mmCIF file of C-alpha atoms in Angstrom:
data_model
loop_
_atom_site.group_PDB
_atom_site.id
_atom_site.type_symbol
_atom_site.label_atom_id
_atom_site.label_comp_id
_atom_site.label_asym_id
_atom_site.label_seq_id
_atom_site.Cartn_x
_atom_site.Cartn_y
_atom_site.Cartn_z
ATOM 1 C CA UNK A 1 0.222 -11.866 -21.707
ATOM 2 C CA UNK A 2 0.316 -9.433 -18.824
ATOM 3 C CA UNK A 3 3.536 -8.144 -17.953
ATOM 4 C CA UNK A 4 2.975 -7.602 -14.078
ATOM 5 C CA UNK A 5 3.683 -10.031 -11.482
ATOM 6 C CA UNK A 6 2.879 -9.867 -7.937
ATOM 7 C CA UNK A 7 4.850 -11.926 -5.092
ATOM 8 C CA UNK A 8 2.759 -12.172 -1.903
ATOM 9 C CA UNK A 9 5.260 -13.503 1.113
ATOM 10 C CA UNK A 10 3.604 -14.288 4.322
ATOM 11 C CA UNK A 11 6.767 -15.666 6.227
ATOM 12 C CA UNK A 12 9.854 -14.353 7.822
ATOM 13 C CA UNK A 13 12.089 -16.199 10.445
ATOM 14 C CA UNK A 14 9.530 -18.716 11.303
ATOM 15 C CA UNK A 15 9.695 -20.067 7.488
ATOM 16 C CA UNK A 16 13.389 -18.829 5.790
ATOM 17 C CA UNK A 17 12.664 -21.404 3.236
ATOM 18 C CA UNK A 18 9.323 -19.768 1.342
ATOM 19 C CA UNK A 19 10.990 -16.313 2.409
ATOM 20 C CA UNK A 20 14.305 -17.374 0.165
ATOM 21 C CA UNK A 21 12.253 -18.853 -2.174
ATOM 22 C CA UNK A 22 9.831 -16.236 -3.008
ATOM 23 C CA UNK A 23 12.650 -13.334 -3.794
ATOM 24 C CA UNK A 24 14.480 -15.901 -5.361
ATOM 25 C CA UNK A 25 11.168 -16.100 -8.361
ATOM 26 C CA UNK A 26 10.648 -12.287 -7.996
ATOM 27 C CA UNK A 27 14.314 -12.020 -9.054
ATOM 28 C CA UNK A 28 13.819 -14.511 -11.361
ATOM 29 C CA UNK A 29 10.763 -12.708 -12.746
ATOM 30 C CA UNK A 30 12.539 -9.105 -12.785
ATOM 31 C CA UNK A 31 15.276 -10.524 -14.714
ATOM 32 C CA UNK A 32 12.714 -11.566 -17.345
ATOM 33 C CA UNK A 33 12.055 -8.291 -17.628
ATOM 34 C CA UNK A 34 7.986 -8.257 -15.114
ATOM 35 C CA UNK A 35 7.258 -5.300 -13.613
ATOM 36 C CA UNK A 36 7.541 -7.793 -10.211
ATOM 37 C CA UNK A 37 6.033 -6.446 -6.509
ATOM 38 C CA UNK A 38 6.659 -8.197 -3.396
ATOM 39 C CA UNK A 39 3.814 -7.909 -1.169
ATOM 40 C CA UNK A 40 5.139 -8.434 2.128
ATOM 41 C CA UNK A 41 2.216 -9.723 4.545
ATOM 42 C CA UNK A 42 1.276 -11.197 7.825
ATOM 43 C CA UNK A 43 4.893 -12.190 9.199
ATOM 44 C CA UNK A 44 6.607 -11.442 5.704
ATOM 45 C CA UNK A 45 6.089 -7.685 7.041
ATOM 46 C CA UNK A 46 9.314 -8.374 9.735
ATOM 47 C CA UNK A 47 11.035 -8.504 6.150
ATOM 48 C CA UNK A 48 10.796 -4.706 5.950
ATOM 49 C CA UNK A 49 12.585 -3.931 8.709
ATOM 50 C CA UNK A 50 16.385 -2.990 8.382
ATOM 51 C CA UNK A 51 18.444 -5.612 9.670
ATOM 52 C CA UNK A 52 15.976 -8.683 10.322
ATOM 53 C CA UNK A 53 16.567 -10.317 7.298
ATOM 54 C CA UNK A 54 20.138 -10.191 7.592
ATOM 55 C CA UNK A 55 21.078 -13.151 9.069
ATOM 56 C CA UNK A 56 18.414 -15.206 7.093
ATOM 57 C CA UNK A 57 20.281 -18.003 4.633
ATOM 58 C CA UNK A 58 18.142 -20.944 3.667
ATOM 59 C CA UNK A 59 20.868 -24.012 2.838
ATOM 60 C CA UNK A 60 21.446 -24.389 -1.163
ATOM 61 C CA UNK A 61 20.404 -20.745 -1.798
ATOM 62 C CA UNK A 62 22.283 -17.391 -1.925
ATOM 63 C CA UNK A 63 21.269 -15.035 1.526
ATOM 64 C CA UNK A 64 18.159 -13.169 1.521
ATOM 65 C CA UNK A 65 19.479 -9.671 2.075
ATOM 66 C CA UNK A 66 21.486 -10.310 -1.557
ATOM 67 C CA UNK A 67 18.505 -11.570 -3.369
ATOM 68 C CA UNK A 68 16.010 -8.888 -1.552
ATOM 69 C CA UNK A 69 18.963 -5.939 -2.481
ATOM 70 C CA UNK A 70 19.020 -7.255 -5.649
ATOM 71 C CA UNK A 71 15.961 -7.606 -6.645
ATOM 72 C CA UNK A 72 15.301 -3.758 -5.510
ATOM 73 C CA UNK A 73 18.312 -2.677 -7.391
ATOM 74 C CA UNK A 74 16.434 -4.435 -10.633
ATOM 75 C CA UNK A 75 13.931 -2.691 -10.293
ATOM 76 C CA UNK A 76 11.585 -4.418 -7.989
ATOM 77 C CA UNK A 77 9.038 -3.244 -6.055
ATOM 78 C CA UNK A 78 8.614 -4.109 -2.280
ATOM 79 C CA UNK A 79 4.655 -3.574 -0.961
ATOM 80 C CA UNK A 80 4.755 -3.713 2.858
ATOM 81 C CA UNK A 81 1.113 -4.356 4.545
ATOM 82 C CA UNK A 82 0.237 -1.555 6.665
ATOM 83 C CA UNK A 83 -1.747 -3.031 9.475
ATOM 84 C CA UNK A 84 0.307 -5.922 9.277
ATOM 85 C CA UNK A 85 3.740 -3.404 9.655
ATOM 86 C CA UNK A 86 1.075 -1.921 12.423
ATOM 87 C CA UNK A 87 0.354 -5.053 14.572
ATOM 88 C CA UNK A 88 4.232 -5.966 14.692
ATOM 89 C CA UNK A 89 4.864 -2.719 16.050
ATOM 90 C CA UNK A 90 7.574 -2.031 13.490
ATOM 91 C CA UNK A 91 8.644 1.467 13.124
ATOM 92 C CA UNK A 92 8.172 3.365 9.581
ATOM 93 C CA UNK A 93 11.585 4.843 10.470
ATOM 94 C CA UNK A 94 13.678 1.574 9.691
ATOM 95 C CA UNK A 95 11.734 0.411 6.893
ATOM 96 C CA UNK A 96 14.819 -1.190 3.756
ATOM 97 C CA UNK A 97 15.311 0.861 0.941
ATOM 98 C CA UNK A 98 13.139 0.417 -1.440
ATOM 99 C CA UNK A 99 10.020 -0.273 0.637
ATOM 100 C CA UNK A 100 6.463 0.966 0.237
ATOM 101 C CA UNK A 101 3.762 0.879 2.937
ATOM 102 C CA UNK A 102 0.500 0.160 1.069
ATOM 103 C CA UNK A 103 -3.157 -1.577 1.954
ATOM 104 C CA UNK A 104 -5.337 -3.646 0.304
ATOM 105 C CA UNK A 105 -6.614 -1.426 -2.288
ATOM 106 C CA UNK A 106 -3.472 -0.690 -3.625
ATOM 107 C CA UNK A 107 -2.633 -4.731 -3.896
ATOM 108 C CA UNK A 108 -5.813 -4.866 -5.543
ATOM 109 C CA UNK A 109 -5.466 -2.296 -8.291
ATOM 110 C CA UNK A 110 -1.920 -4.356 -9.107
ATOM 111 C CA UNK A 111 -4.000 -7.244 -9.508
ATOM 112 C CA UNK A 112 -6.965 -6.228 -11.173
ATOM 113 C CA UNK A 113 -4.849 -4.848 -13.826
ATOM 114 C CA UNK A 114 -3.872 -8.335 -14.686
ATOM 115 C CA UNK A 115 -1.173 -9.226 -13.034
ATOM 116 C CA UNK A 116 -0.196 -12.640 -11.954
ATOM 117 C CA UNK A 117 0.211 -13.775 -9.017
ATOM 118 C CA UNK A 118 1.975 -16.342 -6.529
ATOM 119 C CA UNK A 119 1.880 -16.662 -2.608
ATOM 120 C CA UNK A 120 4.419 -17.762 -0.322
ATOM 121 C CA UNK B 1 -18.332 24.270 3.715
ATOM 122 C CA UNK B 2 -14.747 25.590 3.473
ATOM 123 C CA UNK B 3 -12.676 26.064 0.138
ATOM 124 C CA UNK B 4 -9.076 25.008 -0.455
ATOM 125 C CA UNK B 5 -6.856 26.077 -3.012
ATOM 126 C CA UNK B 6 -9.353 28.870 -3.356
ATOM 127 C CA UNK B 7 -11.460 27.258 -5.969
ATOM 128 C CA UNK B 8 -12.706 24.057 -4.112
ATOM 129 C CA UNK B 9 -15.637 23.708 -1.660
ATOM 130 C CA UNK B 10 -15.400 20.513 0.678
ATOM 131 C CA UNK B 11 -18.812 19.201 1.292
ATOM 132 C CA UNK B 12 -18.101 16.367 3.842
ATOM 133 C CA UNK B 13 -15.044 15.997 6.394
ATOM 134 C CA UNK B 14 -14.297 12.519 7.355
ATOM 135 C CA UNK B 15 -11.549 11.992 9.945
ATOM 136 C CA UNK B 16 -10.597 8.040 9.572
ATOM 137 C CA UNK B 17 -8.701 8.084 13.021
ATOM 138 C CA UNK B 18 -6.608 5.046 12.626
ATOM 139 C CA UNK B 19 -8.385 2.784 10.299
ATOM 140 C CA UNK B 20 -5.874 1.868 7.841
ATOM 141 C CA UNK B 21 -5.983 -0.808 4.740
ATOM 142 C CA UNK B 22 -9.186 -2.002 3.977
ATOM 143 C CA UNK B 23 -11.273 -0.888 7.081
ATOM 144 C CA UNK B 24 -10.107 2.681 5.757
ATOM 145 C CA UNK B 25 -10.871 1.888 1.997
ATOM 146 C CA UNK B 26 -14.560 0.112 3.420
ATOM 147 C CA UNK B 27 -15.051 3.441 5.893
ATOM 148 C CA UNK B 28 -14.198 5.794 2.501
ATOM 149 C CA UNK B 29 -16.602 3.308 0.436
ATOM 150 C CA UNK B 30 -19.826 3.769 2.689
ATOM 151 C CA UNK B 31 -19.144 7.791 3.600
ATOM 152 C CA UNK B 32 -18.849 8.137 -0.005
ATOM 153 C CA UNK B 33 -22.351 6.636 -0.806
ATOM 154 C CA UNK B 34 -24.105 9.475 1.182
ATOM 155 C CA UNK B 35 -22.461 11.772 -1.463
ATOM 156 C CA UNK B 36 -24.221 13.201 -4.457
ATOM 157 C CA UNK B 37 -22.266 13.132 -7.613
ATOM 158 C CA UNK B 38 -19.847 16.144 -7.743
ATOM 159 C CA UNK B 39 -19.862 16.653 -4.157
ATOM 160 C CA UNK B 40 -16.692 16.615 -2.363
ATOM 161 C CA UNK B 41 -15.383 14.501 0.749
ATOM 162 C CA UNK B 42 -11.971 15.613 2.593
ATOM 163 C CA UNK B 43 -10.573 12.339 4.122
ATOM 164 C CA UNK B 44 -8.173 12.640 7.222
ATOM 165 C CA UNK B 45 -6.287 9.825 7.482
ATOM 166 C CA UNK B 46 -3.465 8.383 9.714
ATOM 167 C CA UNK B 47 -2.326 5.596 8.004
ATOM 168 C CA UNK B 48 0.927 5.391 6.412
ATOM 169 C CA UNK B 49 -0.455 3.182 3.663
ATOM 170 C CA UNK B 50 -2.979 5.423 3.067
ATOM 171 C CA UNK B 51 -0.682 7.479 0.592
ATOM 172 C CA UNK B 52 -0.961 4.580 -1.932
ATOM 173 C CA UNK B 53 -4.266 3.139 -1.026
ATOM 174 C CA UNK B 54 -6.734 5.791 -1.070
ATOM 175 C CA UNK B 55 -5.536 7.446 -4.827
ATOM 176 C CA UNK B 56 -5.488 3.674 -6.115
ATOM 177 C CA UNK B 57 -9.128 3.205 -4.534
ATOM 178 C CA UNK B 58 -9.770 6.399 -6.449
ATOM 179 C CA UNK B 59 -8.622 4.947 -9.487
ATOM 180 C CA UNK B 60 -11.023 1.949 -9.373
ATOM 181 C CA UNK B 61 -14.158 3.701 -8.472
ATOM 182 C CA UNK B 62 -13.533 6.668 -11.121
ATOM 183 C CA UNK B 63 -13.431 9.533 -8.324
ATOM 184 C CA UNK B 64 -11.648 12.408 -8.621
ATOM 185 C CA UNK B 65 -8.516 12.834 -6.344
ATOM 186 C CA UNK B 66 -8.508 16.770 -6.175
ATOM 187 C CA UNK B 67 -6.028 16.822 -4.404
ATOM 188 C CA UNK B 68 -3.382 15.508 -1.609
ATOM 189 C CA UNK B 69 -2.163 17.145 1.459
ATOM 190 C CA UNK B 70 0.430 16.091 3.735
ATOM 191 C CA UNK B 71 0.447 17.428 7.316
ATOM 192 C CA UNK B 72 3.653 16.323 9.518
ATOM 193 C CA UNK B 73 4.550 12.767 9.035
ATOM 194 C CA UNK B 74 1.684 10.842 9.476
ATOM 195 C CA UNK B 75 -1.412 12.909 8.650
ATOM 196 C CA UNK B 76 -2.796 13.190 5.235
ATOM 197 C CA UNK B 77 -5.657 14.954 3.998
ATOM 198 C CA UNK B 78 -7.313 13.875 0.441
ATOM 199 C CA UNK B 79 -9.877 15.776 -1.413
ATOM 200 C CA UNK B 80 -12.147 13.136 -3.203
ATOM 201 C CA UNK B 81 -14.450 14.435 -5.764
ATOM 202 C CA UNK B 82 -17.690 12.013 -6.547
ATOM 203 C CA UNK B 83 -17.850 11.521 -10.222
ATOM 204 C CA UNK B 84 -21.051 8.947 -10.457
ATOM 205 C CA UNK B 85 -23.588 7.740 -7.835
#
C-alpha cells in the first residue's frame, strides 16, 4: 500500500464546499499518518494567497484557514500550480506558509511514485 | 563552450523565457533530444516552479542535474547532464 496521497483542489470562492472538503480528507489523511500534498490548481491556486481563504466557512464544517493551517502544521504539503498562480496574477510575495510553487512534472513524479490520488 | 565550477563544459544554452510547467518541461524534453549522451545543456529559466519541476523531470528521465544556480529572485540556471539517448 503506498503511503503518499495527493489532493488536487480546483476551486476557491466560487465552490467553498469542495475547497472545505478537500483539506478536510488531506487532514484526515495526514492524521493517518500519508505523506498528503495539496495540489492547488486552476481556481484552487487563489487558495495560496495570504488572506483569501480567510473568510471561507462552508456550513457544518470547521473554517478553511484552520483546516489549511492545520494541515501544514501536520506536516502537509501545499503544491501551488505555477501557470495557474501566473494567469491569476497572484504575487509569489504573499504566497501562505507552507506553500510550494511547482508544475506538472513535479505533480507527476508524486504520482508516478504511487501515490493516490483524489480531485476536488 | 564555457566551463562552470571549473570542471564542467556546457555544450548547449537554452534560455526558456517564460515557459513555465509543462511547456517548459516539453521545451527541455525536445532541446534535450538534439543532445548526445554526456553532453551538457544549461537551462535558463524564469519560472518560479521551475525550482521543483525541472530536478523532478530530471529524476524521471535519469539525467544528471549538475548543478543549480540561482540568479536574483526569479532566474535560475540548471546544468543538465544527458545520461542515455
Amino acid at each position: 500500500m503506498t503511503n503518499k496521497f495527493l489532493v488536487s483542489l480546483t476551486n476557491g470562492k466560487n465552490d467553498t464546499d469542495r475547497a472545505t472538503v478537500a483539506f478536510v480528507v488531506a487532514n484526515a489523511a495526514v492524521a493517518s499518518g500519508k505523506e498528503v500534498v495539496v495540489f492547488l490548481n486552476i481556481d484552487g491556486a487563489y487558495l495560496s494567497d495570504k488572506g483569501y481563504a480567510d473568510d471561507i466557512h462552508e456550513g457544518g464544517f470547521a473554517p478553511l484557514k484552520g483546516l489549511m493551517d492545520q494541515f501544514v502544521e501536520a506536516g502537509g504539503l501545499i503544491w501551488v500550480c505555477s501557470p495557474c498562480h501566473k494567469k491569476r496574477e497572484l504575487s509569489e510575495d504573499n504566497l501562505i506558509e507552507g506553500a510550494t510553487i511547482v508544475g506538472g512534472a513535479k505533480v507527476v513524479e508524486f504520482l508516478s511514485e504511487g501515490a493516490a490520488s483524489i480531485t476536488y | 563552450m564555457r566551463k562552470i565550477q571549473q570542471q564542467v563544459k556546457v555544450d548547449y544554452v537554452y534560455d526558456a523565457g517564460p515557459a513555465s510547467c509543462g511547456e517548459l518541461i516539453m521545451n527541455i524534453f525536445l532541446k534535450m533530444k538534439g543532445l548526445h549522451k554526456g553532453e551538457i545543456m544549461e537551462v535558463i529559466s524564469y519560472d518560479l516552479g521551475a525550482v521543483e519541476d525541472v530536478p523532478a523531470w530530471c529524476r524521471m528521465q535519469g539525467h544528471t542535474l549538475l548543478h543549480t544556480e540561482a540568479k536574483g529572485v526569479i532566474q535560475t540556471h540548471f546544468y543538465i547532464q544527458k545520461e542515455r539517448d
